[in-house]
Short mmCIF file of C-alpha atoms and ligand atoms in Angstrom, two decimals:
data_model
loop_
_atom_site.label_atom_id
_atom_site.label_comp_id
_atom_site.label_asym_id
_atom_site.label_seq_id
_atom_site.Cartn_x
_atom_site.Cartn_y
_atom_site.Cartn_z
CA MET A 1 -0.41 33.56 22.58
CA ASN A 2 2.23 35.46 24.56
CA ALA A 3 0.91 34.21 27.91
CA LEU A 4 0.47 30.90 29.75
CA GLY A 5 -3.27 31.20 30.12
CA ARG A 6 -6.46 33.19 29.60
CA HIS A 7 -8.53 34.17 32.64
CA ILE A 8 -11.98 35.65 32.16
CA LEU A 9 -13.77 37.27 35.10
CA VAL A 10 -17.49 37.24 34.37
CA GLU A 11 -20.55 39.01 35.76
CA PHE A 12 -23.85 37.46 34.70
CA TYR A 13 -26.88 39.67 35.38
CA ASN A 14 -30.65 39.01 35.66
CA CYS A 15 -30.18 35.28 35.70
CA SER A 16 -33.10 33.08 36.68
CA PRO A 17 -33.15 33.20 40.51
CA GLU A 18 -34.44 29.63 40.47
CA LEU A 19 -31.46 28.46 38.47
CA MET A 20 -29.08 30.48 40.64
CA ASN A 21 -30.20 28.30 43.54
CA ASP A 22 -30.24 25.00 41.70
CA VAL A 23 -26.97 23.26 42.61
CA VAL A 24 -27.64 20.35 40.27
CA HIS A 25 -28.32 22.61 37.27
CA ILE A 26 -25.29 24.80 38.01
CA GLU A 27 -22.93 21.87 38.46
CA ASN A 28 -24.15 20.20 35.28
CA SER A 29 -23.90 23.49 33.35
CA MET A 30 -20.38 24.26 34.56
CA VAL A 31 -19.15 20.76 33.66
CA ALA A 32 -20.86 20.98 30.25
CA ALA A 33 -19.40 24.48 29.65
CA ALA A 34 -15.91 23.09 30.26
CA GLU A 35 -16.47 20.10 28.00
CA THR A 36 -18.04 22.25 25.24
CA ALA A 37 -14.88 24.35 25.21
CA GLY A 38 -12.84 21.17 24.78
CA ALA A 39 -11.43 21.06 28.33
CA THR A 40 -10.68 17.80 30.15
CA VAL A 41 -12.70 17.73 33.37
CA ILE A 42 -10.94 16.23 36.41
CA ASN A 43 -13.51 16.80 39.15
CA SER A 44 -16.24 19.10 40.39
CA THR A 45 -17.15 20.28 43.88
CA PHE A 46 -20.33 22.22 44.48
CA HIS A 47 -22.08 23.33 47.63
CA HIS A 48 -25.69 24.44 47.97
CA PHE A 49 -26.21 26.74 50.91
CA SER A 50 -29.48 27.03 52.79
CA PRO A 51 -31.39 29.17 52.59
CA TYR A 52 -29.92 29.88 49.15
CA GLY A 53 -26.80 30.28 46.99
CA VAL A 54 -24.34 27.95 45.30
CA SER A 55 -20.52 27.88 45.25
CA GLY A 56 -18.56 25.51 43.12
CA VAL A 57 -15.51 24.74 41.06
CA VAL A 58 -14.84 22.46 38.14
CA VAL A 59 -11.17 21.45 38.02
CA ILE A 60 -9.94 20.86 34.49
CA GLN A 61 -6.57 19.78 33.21
CA GLU A 62 -6.32 23.30 31.77
CA SER A 63 -7.05 24.93 35.19
CA HIS A 64 -10.61 25.69 36.40
CA LEU A 65 -14.09 27.15 36.13
CA ALA A 66 -15.55 28.59 39.33
CA ILE A 67 -18.82 30.23 40.38
CA HIS A 68 -20.65 31.83 43.27
CA THR A 69 -24.33 32.78 42.92
CA TRP A 70 -26.62 35.29 44.59
CA PRO A 71 -30.15 34.07 43.71
CA GLU A 72 -31.60 37.06 45.52
CA TYR A 73 -29.95 39.31 42.91
CA GLY A 74 -30.18 36.89 39.98
CA TYR A 75 -26.43 37.35 39.80
CA ALA A 76 -23.54 34.95 39.21
CA ALA A 77 -19.83 35.71 39.62
CA VAL A 78 -17.89 33.31 37.39
CA ASP A 79 -14.26 32.86 36.55
CA LEU A 80 -13.02 30.84 33.60
CA PHE A 81 -9.32 30.09 33.56
CA THR A 82 -7.77 28.00 30.81
CA CYS A 83 -4.07 27.59 30.17
CA GLY A 84 -2.61 26.88 26.77
CA ASP A 85 -4.61 27.75 23.68
CA SER A 86 -6.39 24.49 22.95
CA VAL A 87 -9.40 25.58 25.00
CA ASP A 88 -11.32 28.82 24.35
CA PRO A 89 -12.88 30.12 27.62
CA TRP A 90 -15.24 32.32 25.64
CA VAL A 91 -16.99 29.17 24.43
CA SER A 92 -17.72 28.39 28.08
CA TYR A 93 -18.85 32.00 28.62
CA ASN A 94 -21.46 31.76 25.87
CA TYR A 95 -22.63 28.36 27.06
CA LEU A 96 -23.18 29.57 30.63
CA LYS A 97 -24.90 32.82 29.61
CA ASP A 98 -27.60 30.68 27.97
CA ALA A 99 -27.62 28.02 30.69
CA PHE A 100 -28.23 30.65 33.41
CA GLU A 101 -30.69 32.64 31.27
CA ALA A 102 -28.66 35.79 31.95
CA SER A 103 -30.06 38.90 30.26
CA HIS A 104 -26.50 40.13 29.82
CA GLY A 105 -23.00 39.65 31.07
CA SER A 106 -19.84 41.63 31.35
CA ALA A 107 -16.38 40.11 31.32
CA MET A 108 -12.77 41.08 31.55
CA GLU A 109 -10.04 38.87 30.08
CA CYS A 110 -6.63 38.80 31.73
CA ARG A 111 -3.67 37.15 30.12
CA ARG A 112 -2.06 35.10 32.89
CA GLY A 113 1.67 34.42 33.01
CA GLN A 114 2.81 36.95 30.39
CA LEU A 115 5.80 35.24 28.84
CA ASN A 116 7.81 38.44 28.50
CA LEU A 117 7.66 38.75 32.29
CA LEU A 118 8.70 35.19 33.00
CA LYS A 119 12.12 33.61 32.93
CA ARG A 120 12.35 29.85 32.61
CA ASN A 121 14.25 28.28 35.50
CA ASP A 122 17.30 26.33 34.47
CA PHE A 123 16.99 23.64 37.15
CA ASN A 124 16.39 20.09 36.09
CA LEU A 125 12.63 19.92 35.59
CA GLU A 126 12.81 16.16 35.38
CA SER A 127 13.48 16.13 39.15
CA LEU A 128 10.02 17.65 39.63
CA ARG A 129 8.24 15.03 37.58
CA ASP A 130 5.92 13.00 39.81
CA VAL A 131 7.07 9.44 39.21
CA SER A 132 5.42 7.90 42.28
CA PRO A 133 3.38 4.85 41.27
CA ARG A 134 -0.18 6.12 40.97
CA PRO A 135 -3.22 3.96 41.35
CA GLU A 136 -4.59 3.18 37.93
CA GLU A 137 -6.34 6.48 37.16
CA LYS A 138 -9.57 5.87 35.40
CA ILE A 139 -9.02 8.40 32.63
CA GLY A 140 -12.18 10.17 31.62
CA THR A 141 -14.10 9.52 34.88
CA ILE A 142 -15.05 12.72 36.68
CA THR A 143 -15.25 12.64 40.45
CA ARG A 144 -18.17 14.85 41.31
CA ASP A 145 -18.44 16.37 44.79
CA VAL A 146 -21.85 17.98 45.07
CA TRP A 147 -22.98 18.94 48.56
CA PHE A 148 -26.33 19.74 50.17
CA THR A 149 -25.74 22.11 53.09
CA GLU A 150 -28.16 23.12 55.80
CA ARG A 151 -26.79 25.92 57.94
CA ASP A 152 -27.48 28.96 60.00
CA GLU A 153 -24.93 31.71 60.45
CA ASN A 154 -22.89 29.63 62.90
CA ILE A 155 -22.97 25.97 61.99
CA ALA A 156 -23.63 23.84 58.93
CA LEU A 157 -24.38 20.23 58.09
CA SER A 158 -23.26 19.08 54.64
CA LEU A 159 -24.15 15.83 52.95
CA LYS A 160 -22.49 14.90 49.67
CA HIS A 161 -24.95 13.64 47.08
CA THR A 162 -24.80 12.21 43.59
CA GLY A 163 -25.71 15.54 41.98
CA ASP A 164 -28.87 14.01 40.53
CA GLN A 165 -31.90 15.40 42.33
CA LEU A 166 -34.48 12.65 42.62
CA TYR A 167 -37.43 14.93 43.36
CA LYS A 168 -38.05 18.66 43.29
CA LYS A 169 -41.50 20.25 43.39
CA ASP A 170 -43.03 23.34 44.92
CA SER A 171 -46.27 22.85 46.81
CA PRO A 172 -48.39 25.78 48.04
CA TYR A 173 -46.59 25.30 51.37
CA GLN A 174 -42.93 24.54 50.71
CA ARG A 175 -40.30 23.20 48.32
CA VAL A 176 -40.13 19.42 48.53
CA GLU A 177 -36.82 17.84 47.44
CA VAL A 178 -35.10 14.47 47.61
CA TYR A 179 -31.37 14.04 47.11
CA GLU A 180 -29.44 10.78 46.82
CA THR A 181 -26.66 11.14 49.40
CA PHE A 182 -23.64 8.85 49.59
CA ALA A 183 -23.56 8.47 53.38
CA TYR A 184 -27.24 8.45 54.38
CA GLY A 185 -29.20 7.24 51.36
CA ASN A 186 -32.08 9.33 50.07
CA LEU A 187 -32.61 12.60 51.92
CA LEU A 188 -35.95 14.45 52.17
CA THR A 189 -35.69 18.21 52.58
CA LEU A 190 -38.43 20.82 52.96
CA ASP A 191 -37.46 24.39 52.07
CA GLY A 192 -33.81 23.36 52.25
CA MET A 193 -34.08 21.81 55.74
CA VAL A 194 -33.21 18.20 56.45
CA MET A 195 -36.33 16.22 57.35
CA CYS A 196 -35.18 12.63 57.25
CA THR A 197 -32.79 10.25 55.55
CA GLN A 198 -33.18 6.59 54.72
CA LYS A 199 -30.25 5.68 56.93
CA ASP A 200 -31.11 7.37 60.24
CA GLU A 201 -34.87 8.13 60.14
CA TYR A 202 -35.58 5.18 62.43
CA VAL A 203 -34.05 6.98 65.43
CA TYR A 204 -36.57 9.81 65.32
CA HIS A 205 -39.59 7.67 64.41
CA GLU A 206 -38.94 4.96 67.00
CA MET A 207 -38.33 7.47 69.79
CA ILE A 208 -41.34 9.69 69.00
CA THR A 209 -43.71 6.68 69.20
CA HIS A 210 -42.50 3.84 71.45
CA VAL A 211 -41.72 6.00 74.50
CA PRO A 212 -45.37 7.16 74.86
CA MET A 213 -46.86 3.86 73.72
CA PHE A 214 -45.11 1.90 76.48
CA SER A 215 -46.03 4.42 79.15
CA ASN A 216 -49.70 4.31 78.16
CA PRO A 217 -50.31 0.67 77.18
CA LYS A 218 -54.09 1.15 77.13
CA ALA A 219 -53.91 3.63 74.23
CA LYS A 220 -56.56 2.92 71.58
CA ARG A 221 -56.58 6.07 69.43
CA ALA A 222 -53.54 7.92 68.12
CA LEU A 223 -53.27 11.09 66.06
CA VAL A 224 -50.19 12.28 64.18
CA ILE A 225 -50.07 15.88 62.94
CA GLY A 226 -47.43 16.40 60.22
CA GLY A 227 -45.36 13.30 59.68
CA GLY A 228 -45.94 13.16 55.93
CA ASP A 229 -42.90 10.94 55.40
CA GLY A 230 -44.88 8.14 57.06
CA GLY A 231 -42.21 7.04 59.55
CA THR A 232 -44.21 7.86 62.69
CA VAL A 233 -47.39 6.08 61.59
CA ARG A 234 -45.29 3.11 60.44
CA GLU A 235 -44.11 2.70 64.01
CA LEU A 236 -47.59 3.22 65.53
CA LEU A 237 -49.14 0.60 63.24
CA ARG A 238 -46.91 -2.03 64.84
CA TYR A 239 -49.40 -1.95 67.78
CA GLU A 240 -52.41 -4.19 67.20
CA GLN A 241 -54.05 -2.53 70.24
CA LEU A 242 -54.50 0.74 68.33
CA GLU A 243 -58.01 0.89 66.90
CA GLU A 244 -57.33 4.19 65.17
CA VAL A 245 -54.20 5.77 63.71
CA THR A 246 -54.99 9.09 62.05
CA LEU A 247 -52.41 11.11 60.14
CA VAL A 248 -53.14 14.75 59.28
CA GLU A 249 -50.57 16.01 56.76
CA ILE A 250 -51.03 19.34 54.97
CA ASP A 251 -48.86 18.61 51.92
CA GLU A 252 -49.54 15.63 49.69
CA LEU A 253 -46.30 16.24 47.77
CA VAL A 254 -44.37 15.14 50.85
CA ILE A 255 -46.26 11.85 50.76
CA GLU A 256 -45.70 11.51 47.01
CA ALA A 257 -41.95 12.19 47.33
CA CYS A 258 -41.56 9.65 50.14
CA LYS A 259 -43.62 6.97 48.41
CA LEU A 260 -41.29 7.37 45.42
CA HIS A 261 -37.93 7.77 47.12
CA LEU A 262 -38.15 6.77 50.80
CA PRO A 263 -40.47 3.76 50.38
CA GLU A 264 -39.49 2.04 53.64
CA THR A 265 -40.51 5.21 55.52
CA ALA A 266 -43.71 5.60 53.52
CA VAL A 267 -44.63 1.92 53.73
CA SER A 268 -47.76 2.52 55.86
CA PHE A 269 -49.60 4.64 53.36
CA ALA A 270 -50.75 1.31 51.94
CA ASN A 271 -51.96 0.10 55.35
CA PRO A 272 -55.80 -0.08 55.52
CA ARG A 273 -55.66 0.70 59.25
CA LEU A 274 -54.25 4.16 58.49
CA ASN A 275 -56.74 7.03 58.40
CA LEU A 276 -54.96 9.59 56.20
CA LEU A 277 -56.25 13.17 56.00
CA ILE A 278 -54.62 15.74 53.72
CA GLU A 279 -55.39 18.95 55.55
CA ASP A 280 -54.07 21.60 57.92
CA GLY A 281 -53.46 20.10 61.34
CA ILE A 282 -54.26 23.43 62.98
CA LYS A 283 -57.72 23.44 61.45
CA TYR A 284 -58.21 19.73 62.19
CA ILE A 285 -57.40 20.04 65.89
CA LYS A 286 -59.68 23.08 66.26
CA GLU A 287 -62.62 21.06 64.88
CA CYS A 288 -61.72 17.83 66.72
CA GLU A 289 -64.03 16.66 69.50
CA ASN A 290 -62.96 16.79 73.16
CA GLU A 291 -61.01 13.85 74.64
CA ARG A 292 -60.83 11.93 71.39
CA TYR A 293 -57.22 10.71 71.42
CA ASP A 294 -55.03 8.81 73.91
CA LEU A 295 -51.90 9.93 72.07
CA ILE A 296 -51.29 13.01 69.92
CA ILE A 297 -47.89 13.26 68.23
CA VAL A 298 -46.96 16.59 66.68
CA ASP A 299 -44.45 15.44 64.09
CA SER A 300 -43.80 18.86 62.66
CA ALA A 301 -40.85 20.34 60.84
CA ASP A 302 -39.15 23.42 62.32
CA PRO A 303 -41.27 26.39 63.47
CA VAL A 304 -41.28 27.94 59.98
CA GLY A 305 -43.59 27.80 56.97
CA PRO A 306 -46.75 25.70 57.42
CA GLY A 307 -45.26 24.26 60.59
CA GLU A 308 -45.04 27.59 62.40
CA GLY A 309 -48.61 27.33 63.67
CA LEU A 310 -47.78 23.96 65.25
CA PHE A 311 -45.65 25.70 67.87
CA THR A 312 -48.21 28.05 69.43
CA ALA A 313 -49.87 27.99 72.86
CA GLU A 314 -53.26 28.15 71.14
CA PHE A 315 -52.49 25.00 69.13
CA TYR A 316 -51.17 23.08 72.16
CA SER A 317 -54.27 24.07 74.18
CA GLU A 318 -56.44 22.53 71.48
CA VAL A 319 -54.29 19.40 71.60
CA TYR A 320 -54.78 19.29 75.39
CA ARG A 321 -58.55 19.53 74.93
CA CYS A 322 -58.54 16.64 72.42
CA LEU A 323 -56.59 14.29 74.70
CA THR A 324 -58.40 11.72 76.86
CA LYS A 325 -57.97 12.12 80.61
CA ASP A 326 -54.81 9.91 80.55
CA GLY A 327 -53.71 11.21 77.15
CA ILE A 328 -50.15 12.11 76.20
CA MET A 329 -48.83 14.76 73.80
CA ILE A 330 -45.44 14.16 72.18
CA THR A 331 -43.71 16.78 70.07
CA GLN A 332 -40.37 17.03 68.38
CA SER A 333 -39.01 19.91 70.45
CA GLU A 334 -36.01 21.00 68.41
CA SER A 335 -32.41 20.86 69.61
CA PRO A 336 -31.31 22.28 72.96
CA ARG A 337 -28.10 23.22 71.20
CA PHE A 338 -29.26 24.54 67.87
CA ASN A 339 -32.43 26.38 68.85
CA SER A 340 -31.96 27.02 72.58
CA ALA A 341 -34.25 30.04 72.68
CA VAL A 342 -37.07 28.21 70.85
CA PHE A 343 -36.46 25.16 73.06
CA VAL A 344 -36.96 27.23 76.25
CA GLU A 345 -40.05 28.93 74.84
CA ILE A 346 -41.90 25.80 73.81
CA TYR A 347 -41.22 24.02 77.11
CA ASP A 348 -42.45 27.08 78.96
CA THR A 349 -45.65 26.83 76.90
CA TYR A 350 -46.09 23.10 77.58
CA LYS A 351 -45.71 23.67 81.32
CA LYS A 352 -48.32 26.43 81.31
CA ILE A 353 -50.82 24.12 79.61
CA PHE A 354 -50.08 20.71 81.19
CA GLY A 355 -48.47 21.75 84.50
CA ALA A 356 -44.71 21.73 85.04
CA GLU A 357 -44.65 18.35 86.79
CA LYS A 358 -46.40 16.71 83.82
CA VAL A 359 -43.87 17.86 81.19
CA HIS A 360 -40.70 15.88 80.46
CA CYS A 361 -37.92 16.17 77.91
CA TYR A 362 -36.01 13.32 76.35
CA LEU A 363 -33.12 13.22 73.89
CA ALA A 364 -31.93 11.14 70.97
CA ALA A 365 -28.82 11.21 68.80
CA ILE A 366 -29.81 11.99 65.21
CA PRO A 367 -26.66 12.48 63.13
CA THR A 368 -28.27 14.35 60.22
CA TYR A 369 -30.04 16.94 62.40
CA PRO A 370 -28.10 20.11 63.21
CA THR A 371 -25.72 19.34 66.14
CA GLY A 372 -26.92 15.72 66.23
CA THR A 373 -28.64 16.33 69.61
CA TRP A 374 -32.42 16.29 69.20
CA SER A 375 -35.19 16.49 71.77
CA PHE A 376 -38.77 15.34 72.22
CA SER A 377 -41.31 16.60 74.71
CA TYR A 378 -43.60 14.28 76.67
CA SER A 379 -46.61 16.04 78.22
CA SER A 380 -49.11 14.01 80.19
CA LYS A 381 -52.72 15.10 80.83
CA GLY A 382 -53.28 12.45 83.49
CA GLU A 383 -51.12 10.12 85.55
CA ALA A 384 -49.01 8.61 82.74
CA HIS A 385 -45.30 9.03 83.46
CA PRO A 386 -42.60 8.28 80.89
CA LEU A 387 -40.52 6.19 83.29
CA LYS A 388 -43.43 4.09 84.52
CA PHE A 389 -43.53 1.38 81.88
CA ASP A 390 -43.26 -2.38 81.59
CA VAL A 391 -39.52 -2.83 81.03
CA ASN A 392 -39.82 -6.50 80.06
CA ALA A 393 -42.63 -5.81 77.59
CA ALA A 394 -40.57 -3.03 76.01
CA ALA A 395 -37.54 -5.33 75.75
CA ALA A 396 -39.61 -8.11 74.18
CA PHE A 397 -41.32 -5.73 71.75
CA SER A 398 -38.04 -4.15 70.66
CA LYS A 399 -36.60 -7.58 69.92
CA ALA A 400 -39.71 -9.00 68.26
CA GLN A 401 -40.11 -5.95 66.03
CA GLY A 402 -36.40 -5.75 65.20
CA LEU A 403 -36.23 -2.11 66.24
CA LYS A 404 -32.89 -0.46 65.50
CA TYR A 405 -32.81 2.22 68.19
CA TYR A 406 -35.57 1.95 70.81
CA ASN A 407 -35.21 -0.55 73.64
CA GLU A 408 -35.96 -0.53 77.37
CA ASP A 409 -32.55 0.88 78.28
CA ILE A 410 -32.67 3.67 75.72
CA HIS A 411 -36.19 4.51 76.91
CA MET A 412 -34.87 5.12 80.44
CA ALA A 413 -31.58 6.73 79.42
CA ALA A 414 -33.24 9.20 77.04
CA PHE A 415 -34.68 11.06 80.06
CA ALA A 416 -31.27 11.41 81.73
CA LEU A 417 -30.51 15.00 80.79
CA PRO A 418 -27.16 16.85 80.72
CA ASN A 419 -26.86 19.83 83.08
CA PHE A 420 -27.03 22.40 80.28
CA VAL A 421 -30.40 20.97 79.18
CA LYS A 422 -31.70 21.01 82.76
CA GLU A 423 -30.62 24.66 82.98
CA LEU A 424 -32.48 25.46 79.78
CA LEU A 425 -35.61 23.70 81.06
CA ASN A 426 -35.42 25.84 84.20
CA SER A 427 -34.93 29.02 82.18
CA LYS A 428 -37.61 31.51 81.24
CA PRO A 429 -38.20 32.75 77.66
CA GLY A 430 -35.93 35.65 76.90
CA GLU A 431 -33.25 34.55 79.36
CA VAL A 432 -31.37 32.46 76.80
CA THR A 433 -29.77 33.44 73.52
CA ASP A 434 -28.93 30.97 70.80
CA GLU A 435 -25.22 31.17 71.52
CA TYR A 436 -23.54 27.86 72.24
CA SER A 437 -23.24 28.62 75.92
CA ALA A 438 -26.51 28.25 77.73
CA GLU A 439 -25.35 30.94 80.13
CA PRO A 440 -28.41 33.17 80.68
CA THR A 441 -27.69 36.69 79.54
CA ALA A 442 -29.91 38.33 82.20
N1 SAM B 501 -40.86 13.12 60.44
C1 SAM B 501 -39.78 13.91 59.95
C2 SAM B 501 -38.56 13.56 60.71
O1 SAM B 501 -38.08 12.46 60.61
O2 SAM B 501 -38.07 14.44 61.39
C3 SAM B 501 -39.94 15.41 60.02
C4 SAM B 501 -41.20 15.94 60.14
S1 SAM B 501 -42.35 15.75 58.89
C5 SAM B 501 -41.57 15.67 57.36
C6 SAM B 501 -43.01 17.39 58.95
C7 SAM B 501 -44.30 17.46 58.22
O3 SAM B 501 -45.20 18.39 58.81
C8 SAM B 501 -44.15 17.89 56.76
O4 SAM B 501 -44.55 16.85 55.92
C9 SAM B 501 -45.06 19.12 56.64
O5 SAM B 501 -45.70 19.21 55.39
C10 SAM B 501 -46.05 18.85 57.77
N2 SAM B 501 -46.76 20.05 58.23
C11 SAM B 501 -46.25 21.28 58.43
N3 SAM B 501 -47.22 22.11 58.84
C12 SAM B 501 -48.38 21.38 58.92
C13 SAM B 501 -49.72 21.66 59.28
N4 SAM B 501 -50.08 22.91 59.66
N5 SAM B 501 -50.63 20.67 59.24
C14 SAM B 501 -50.28 19.42 58.87
N6 SAM B 501 -49.01 19.07 58.48
C15 SAM B 501 -48.08 20.05 58.52
#
């Protein structure tokens, strides 16, 4: 060969859109395509972007294989670069065409480093040789960097995972997936959005339950809408005083996935005290009798997909109707940083239904949620106030239950809000964009 390497630029057309969005399949296929061609794989790095698309590279001793996919077009742009002539990149081409179920492909081969255009340098190459003592390299082990990424157009959260997807199923409502991440244990995602991880789920579930429970110690009946991972009802079932804990979850695949792969979060599904209903929470609350519950927790995902209806004034009015006279509604109310406009809108809705003086916001630090700053709303139908609680009882409970986040100090501090959040809470819908600065645009 009169060149140093062969570089093939490939266009694969009409690939399976599913496969074009499947980071695990793509990474495995690219590594296998390299190995099938006889290359020596050094490492692989792949990113899955939400809502869709995969970028990745497999570094080989003979150079690299790289890809970017457009699932929406069923299209993959691939480049296969192998130096020397021991590896035939066309073998990788044929492997990937089948692996991606492409109807056809086009490719252009460039000869890289044409020898007749190169002149060997006469300096002492030995001086370039890397002789530094290298840690014992485990020859033949591939370091795989496969990333799950949740992002919008401005920010992203990436979690590296093992590349082996533990669970992936489509329900009538959403795609349910579980990844095994290195830093946060198993990760549940719904439609590509982080829901909870084994390592930090306790923050959200302790804060969404113990704050209202200690400010309404007479609560007997609690309802959770959403919450199919089981973390919220796990925390509620710590209270012997609760005669009823009802969970209304629309998607039984979420429960199945968590029972299999986040068992400590799903532990309560085996609890006989739990009243589990697999149905639409919007329909349930409409048919629920007046003043039935002391506590209603709306443990929804983001205002998209089946969860969209859990963010409407109509839904919250039904929740209000189903609360006892001293009842409390708690919702996860998004991030004041990540969804400022939604944040302002939903608080405006809560105030219209419960009265401004009865609505409070509190924060918690949840590392795997976009921006890490997450909020909860506390809306009281009667006289319950979030900061009127038995501090000693909360301290004793936190200790006795071995809670990892909630305690009496955190309970108080969570309601101490930064100025930018106060400004958002005093804003009107439409006054705030989702830019970082909370400066009203009006
Ligand atoms: N608890 C999690 C956490 O740590 O942040 C996130 C929320 S939980 C996974 C959200 C749940 O709400 C999902 O299981 C989803 O299926 C459920 N859901 C969405 N819309 C619903 C509806 N209309 N009725 C009942 N459940 C719903």
